[in-house]
GROMACS .gro file of N, CA, C and O in nm:
model
  268
    1MET      N    1   1.013   2.435   5.197
    1MET     CA    2   0.929   2.509   5.105
    1MET      C    3   0.879   2.636   5.173
    1MET      O    4   0.846   2.635   5.291
    2GLY      N    5   0.873   2.743   5.097
    2GLY     CA    6   0.835   2.873   5.152
    2GLY      C    7   0.685   2.887   5.169
    2GLY      O    8   0.606   2.797   5.144
    3ARG      N    9   0.649   3.002   5.216
    3ARG     CA   10   0.510   3.034   5.241
    3ARG      C   11   0.435   3.053   5.110
    3ARG      O   12   0.488   3.110   5.015
    4LYS      N   13   0.308   3.006   5.103
    4LYS     CA   14   0.226   3.023   4.983
    4LYS      C   15   0.175   3.165   4.972
    4LYS      O   16   0.148   3.231   5.073
    5LEU      N   17   0.160   3.210   4.849
    5LEU     CA   18   0.096   3.338   4.826
    5LEU      C   19  -0.054   3.324   4.851
    5LEU      O   20  -0.109   3.214   4.844
    6PHE      N   21  -0.121   3.436   4.878
    6PHE     CA   22  -0.264   3.431   4.903
    6PHE      C   23  -0.339   3.372   4.785
    6PHE      O   24  -0.431   3.293   4.801
    7SER      N   25  -0.296   3.404   4.664
    7SER     CA   26  -0.365   3.356   4.545
    7SER      C   27  -0.342   3.208   4.518
    7SER      O   28  -0.412   3.148   4.438
    8GLU      N   29  -0.245   3.146   4.584
    8GLU     CA   30  -0.216   3.004   4.563
    8GLU      C   31  -0.292   2.912   4.658
    8GLU      O   32  -0.281   2.790   4.645
    9ILE      N   33  -0.370   2.967   4.749
    9ILE     CA   34  -0.439   2.884   4.848
    9ILE      C   35  -0.551   2.805   4.784
    9ILE      O   36  -0.563   2.684   4.806
   10SER      N   37  -0.635   2.871   4.706
   10SER     CA   38  -0.748   2.803   4.642
   10SER      C   39  -0.793   2.884   4.521
   10SER      O   40  -0.752   2.998   4.504
   11PRO      N   41  -0.880   2.827   4.437
   11PRO     CA   42  -0.931   2.904   4.322
   11PRO      C   43  -1.006   3.030   4.365
   11PRO      O   44  -1.000   3.132   4.296
   12LEU      N   45  -1.075   3.025   4.477
   12LEU     CA   46  -1.148   3.142   4.526
   12LEU      C   47  -1.052   3.255   4.562
   12LEU      O   48  -1.073   3.370   4.524
   13THR      N   49  -0.945   3.222   4.632
   13THR     CA   50  -0.850   3.326   4.670
   13THR      C   51  -0.775   3.380   4.548
   13THR      O   52  -0.735   3.496   4.546
   14TYR      N   53  -0.758   3.298   4.445
   14TYR     CA   54  -0.698   3.346   4.321
   14TYR      C   55  -0.787   3.451   4.257
   14TYR      O   56  -0.740   3.557   4.214
   15ARG      N   57  -0.919   3.422   4.251
   15ARG     CA   58  -1.012   3.520   4.192
   15ARG      C   59  -1.015   3.649   4.273
   15ARG      O   60  -1.024   3.758   4.217
   16ILE      N   61  -1.007   3.637   4.405
   16ILE     CA   62  -1.004   3.757   4.490
   16ILE      C   63  -0.879   3.839   4.460
   16ILE      O   64  -0.885   3.963   4.448
   17ALA      N   65  -0.765   3.773   4.446
   17ALA     CA   66  -0.640   3.844   4.417
   17ALA      C   67  -0.646   3.913   4.281
   17ALA      O   68  -0.597   4.025   4.265
   18VAL      N   69  -0.705   3.847   4.182
   18VAL     CA   70  -0.717   3.908   4.049
   18VAL      C   71  -0.806   4.032   4.055
   18VAL      O   72  -0.772   4.137   3.999
   19GLU      N   73  -0.919   4.022   4.123
   19GLU     CA   74  -1.008   4.138   4.135
   19GLU      C   75  -0.940   4.253   4.209
   19GLU      O   76  -0.959   4.369   4.173
   20ARG      N   77  -0.861   4.221   4.311
   20ARG     CA   78  -0.788   4.324   4.384
   20ARG      C   79  -0.693   4.398   4.290
   20ARG      O   80  -0.685   4.522   4.293
   21GLN      N   81  -0.622   4.325   4.205
   21GLN     CA   82  -0.531   4.388   4.110
   21GLN      C   83  -0.607   4.475   4.010
   21GLN      O   84  -0.560   4.583   3.973
   22ARG      N   85  -0.723   4.428   3.967
   22ARG     CA   86  -0.803   4.507   3.872
   22ARG      C   87  -0.848   4.638   3.935
   22ARG      O   88  -0.844   4.744   3.872
   23TRP      N   89  -0.894   4.631   4.061
   23TRP     CA   90  -0.939   4.753   4.130
   23TRP      C   91  -0.822   4.849   4.151
   23TRP      O   92  -0.838   4.971   4.140
   24GLN      N   93  -0.705   4.796   4.183
   24GLN     CA   94  -0.588   4.882   4.199
   24GLN      C   95  -0.553   4.952   4.068
   24GLN      O   96  -0.520   5.070   4.068
   25ARG      N   97  -0.561   4.880   3.958
   25ARG     CA   98  -0.530   4.940   3.828
   25ARG      C   99  -0.633   5.047   3.793
   25ARG      O  100  -0.598   5.154   3.742
   26ARG      N  101  -0.760   5.020   3.821
   26ARG     CA  102  -0.864   5.121   3.792
   26ARG      C  103  -0.843   5.246   3.876
   26ARG      O  104  -0.859   5.359   3.826
   27ALA      N  105  -0.808   5.230   4.003
   27ALA     CA  106  -0.783   5.345   4.089
   27ALA      C  107  -0.662   5.424   4.039
   27ALA      O  108  -0.663   5.547   4.039
   28LYS      N  109  -0.559   5.354   3.995
   28LYS     CA  110  -0.441   5.421   3.942
   28LYS      C  111  -0.476   5.497   3.814
   28LYS      O  112  -0.430   5.609   3.791
   29ASP      N  113  -0.561   5.437   3.728
   29ASP     CA  114  -0.601   5.502   3.603
   29ASP      C  115  -0.685   5.627   3.630
   29ASP      O  116  -0.676   5.726   3.557
   30LEU      N  117  -0.767   5.624   3.734
   30LEU     CA  118  -0.847   5.741   3.767
   30LEU      C  119  -0.760   5.857   3.813
   30LEU      O  120  -0.794   5.974   3.792
   31GLY      N  121  -0.648   5.826   3.876
   31GLY     CA  122  -0.558   5.930   3.925
   31GLY      C  123  -0.467   5.989   3.821
   31GLY      O  124  -0.398   6.086   3.847
   32ARG      N  125  -0.466   5.930   3.702
   32ARG     CA  126  -0.379   5.981   3.595
   32ARG      C  127  -0.430   6.116   3.544
   32ARG      O  128  -0.549   6.138   3.531
   33ARG      N  129  -0.338   6.203   3.512
   33ARG     CA  130  -0.377   6.333   3.458
   33ARG      C  131  -0.406   6.326   3.310
   33ARG      O  132  -0.494   6.390   3.259
   34GLY      N  133  -0.330   6.248   3.237
   34GLY     CA  134  -0.347   6.238   3.092
   34GLY      C  135  -0.466   6.150   3.056
   34GLY      O  136  -0.506   6.063   3.131
   35ALA      N  137  -0.521   6.175   2.940
   35ALA     CA  138  -0.636   6.096   2.895
   35ALA      C  139  -0.588   5.981   2.808
   35ALA      O  140  -0.481   5.986   2.747
   36PHE      N  141  -0.668   5.877   2.804
   36PHE     CA  142  -0.640   5.767   2.714
   36PHE      C  143  -0.680   5.809   2.573
   36PHE      O  144  -0.747   5.909   2.553
   37ALA      N  145  -0.643   5.730   2.474
   37ALA     CA  146  -0.676   5.763   2.336
   37ALA      C  147  -0.828   5.766   2.318
   37ALA      O  148  -0.899   5.678   2.363
   38ALA      N  149  -0.876   5.868   2.251
   38ALA     CA  150  -1.020   5.883   2.231
   38ALA      C  151  -1.065   5.822   2.099
   38ALA      O  152  -1.181   5.789   2.083
   39GLU      N  153  -0.974   5.807   2.004
   39GLU     CA  154  -1.011   5.749   1.875
   39GLU      C  155  -0.901   5.655   1.828
   39GLU      O  156  -0.786   5.667   1.869
   40ARG      N  157  -0.938   5.563   1.743
   40ARG     CA  158  -0.844   5.463   1.693
   40ARG      C  159  -0.812   5.491   1.547
   40ARG      O  160  -0.901   5.514   1.467
   41SER      N  161  -0.685   5.490   1.515
   41SER     CA  162  -0.640   5.517   1.379
   41SER      C  163  -0.651   5.391   1.295
   41SER      O  164  -0.621   5.281   1.341
   42ALA      N  165  -0.692   5.406   1.170
   42ALA     CA  166  -0.704   5.293   1.079
   42ALA      C  167  -0.570   5.255   1.018
   42ALA      O  168  -0.552   5.145   0.967
   43GLN      N  169  -0.473   5.345   1.026
   43GLN     CA  170  -0.341   5.320   0.967
   43GLN      C  171  -0.256   5.237   1.063
   43GLN      O  172  -0.265   5.252   1.184
   44ASP      N  173  -0.174   5.150   1.005
   44ASP     CA  174  -0.080   5.071   1.084
   44ASP      C  175   0.035   5.160   1.130
   44ASP      O  176   0.068   5.260   1.067
   45LEU      N  177   0.099   5.119   1.237
   45LEU     CA  178   0.217   5.190   1.282
   45LEU      C  179   0.333   5.159   1.188
   45LEU      O  180   0.334   5.055   1.121
   46PRO      N  181   0.434   5.243   1.182
   46PRO     CA  182   0.541   5.223   1.085
   46PRO      C  183   0.631   5.103   1.115
   46PRO      O  184   0.699   5.053   1.027
   47VAL      N  185   0.633   5.054   1.239
   47VAL     CA  186   0.723   4.946   1.276
   47VAL      C  187   0.643   4.833   1.339
   47VAL      O  188   0.559   4.856   1.425
   48LYS      N  189   0.669   4.709   1.295
   48LYS     CA  190   0.605   4.593   1.356
   48LYS      C  191   0.694   4.544   1.469
   48LYS      O  192   0.811   4.511   1.448
   49VAL      N  193   0.641   4.539   1.590
   49VAL     CA  194   0.720   4.501   1.706
   49VAL      C  195   0.722   4.350   1.724
   49VAL      O  196   0.824   4.291   1.756
   50TYR      N  197   0.610   4.284   1.700
   50TYR     CA  198   0.601   4.142   1.728
   50TYR      C  199   0.515   4.075   1.622
   50TYR      O  200   0.413   4.131   1.582
   51ARG      N  201   0.555   3.958   1.579
   51ARG     CA  202   0.477   3.881   1.483
   51ARG      C  203   0.467   3.739   1.534
   51ARG      O  204   0.568   3.676   1.565
   52HIS      N  205   0.345   3.688   1.543
   52HIS     CA  206   0.323   3.552   1.591
   52HIS      C  207   0.350   3.454   1.477
   52HIS      O  208   0.301   3.472   1.367
   53ASN      N  209   0.426   3.352   1.505
   53ASN     CA  210   0.458   3.251   1.405
   53ASN      C  211   0.428   3.115   1.465
   53ASN      O  212   0.513   3.052   1.528
   54SER      N  213   0.306   3.070   1.450
   54SER     CA  214   0.263   2.944   1.509
   54SER      C  215   0.308   2.826   1.425
   54SER      O  216   0.299   2.826   1.303
   55LEU      N  217   0.355   2.723   1.492
   55LEU     CA  218   0.399   2.602   1.425
   55LEU      C  219   0.295   2.491   1.436
   55LEU      O  220   0.326   2.374   1.418
   56ILE      N  221   0.172   2.525   1.469
   56ILE     CA  222   0.067   2.426   1.487
   56ILE      C  223   0.035   2.357   1.355
   56ILE      O  224   0.022   2.235   1.349
   57ARG      N  225   0.025   2.432   1.248
   57ARG     CA  226  -0.007   2.374   1.117
   57ARG      C  227   0.113   2.383   1.025
   57ARG      O  228   0.138   2.485   0.962
   58ARG      N  229   0.189   2.281   1.022
   58ARG     CA  230   0.303   2.277   0.931
   58ARG      C  231   0.314   2.137   0.873
   58ARG      O  232   0.270   2.040   0.932
   59THR      N  233   0.374   2.128   0.759
   59THR     CA  234   0.389   1.997   0.695
   59THR      C  235   0.515   1.930   0.746
   59THR      O  236   0.620   1.992   0.761
   60LEU      N  237   0.503   1.804   0.777
   60LEU     CA  238   0.617   1.725   0.822
   60LEU      C  239   0.643   1.617   0.718
   60LEU      O  240   0.573   1.516   0.712
   61GLY      N  241   0.740   1.639   0.636
   61GLY     CA  242   0.771   1.543   0.532
   61GLY      C  243   0.660   1.536   0.429
   61GLY      O  244   0.614   1.637   0.378
   62ASN      N  245   0.614   1.415   0.400
   62ASN     CA  246   0.507   1.398   0.302
   62ASN      C  247   0.374   1.362   0.369
   62ASN      O  248   0.294   1.290   0.314
   63THR      N  249   0.350   1.410   0.490
   63THR     CA  250   0.228   1.383   0.563
   63THR      C  251   0.115   1.474   0.512
   63THR      O  252   0.136   1.590   0.480
   64GLU      N  253  -0.007   1.418   0.507
   64GLU     CA  254  -0.122   1.497   0.465
   64GLU      C  255  -0.165   1.592   0.576
   64GLU      O  256  -0.164   1.557   0.694
   65LEU      N  257  -0.204   1.715   0.538
   65LEU     CA  258  -0.248   1.814   0.636
   65LEU      C  259  -0.381   1.775   0.701
   65LEU      O  260  -0.411   1.817   0.811
   66GLY      N  261  -0.464   1.697   0.631
   66GLY     CA  262  -0.593   1.657   0.685
   66GLY      C  263  -0.584   1.566   0.805
   66GLY      O  264  -0.675   1.555   0.885
   67LEU      N  265  -0.469   1.501   0.824
   67LEU     CA  266  -0.451   1.413   0.938
   67LEU      C  267  -0.425   1.493   1.062
   67LEU      O  268  -0.449   1.461   1.169
   0.00000   0.00000   0.00000
C-alpha cells in the first residue's frame, strides 16, 4: 500500500487541507484581472446543461407512496 495523503491521516488534517485549498483559490481569485459577475440575470440560459432526475420517490408496481 502506498503512502497516505496528508488529508487522509485524521479528520483534523482533512480540515487543514480543505482550508489550504480555499486559501489558494482565494489568492488565485485576487490575482485575476477580470471581475466576477456583478449582477444576476432573472432570465434562464438558452440551453439546459444538466437536469437532476432522482429516483428516490417512484412507484414500484402497486405499492402505496405513503409506505
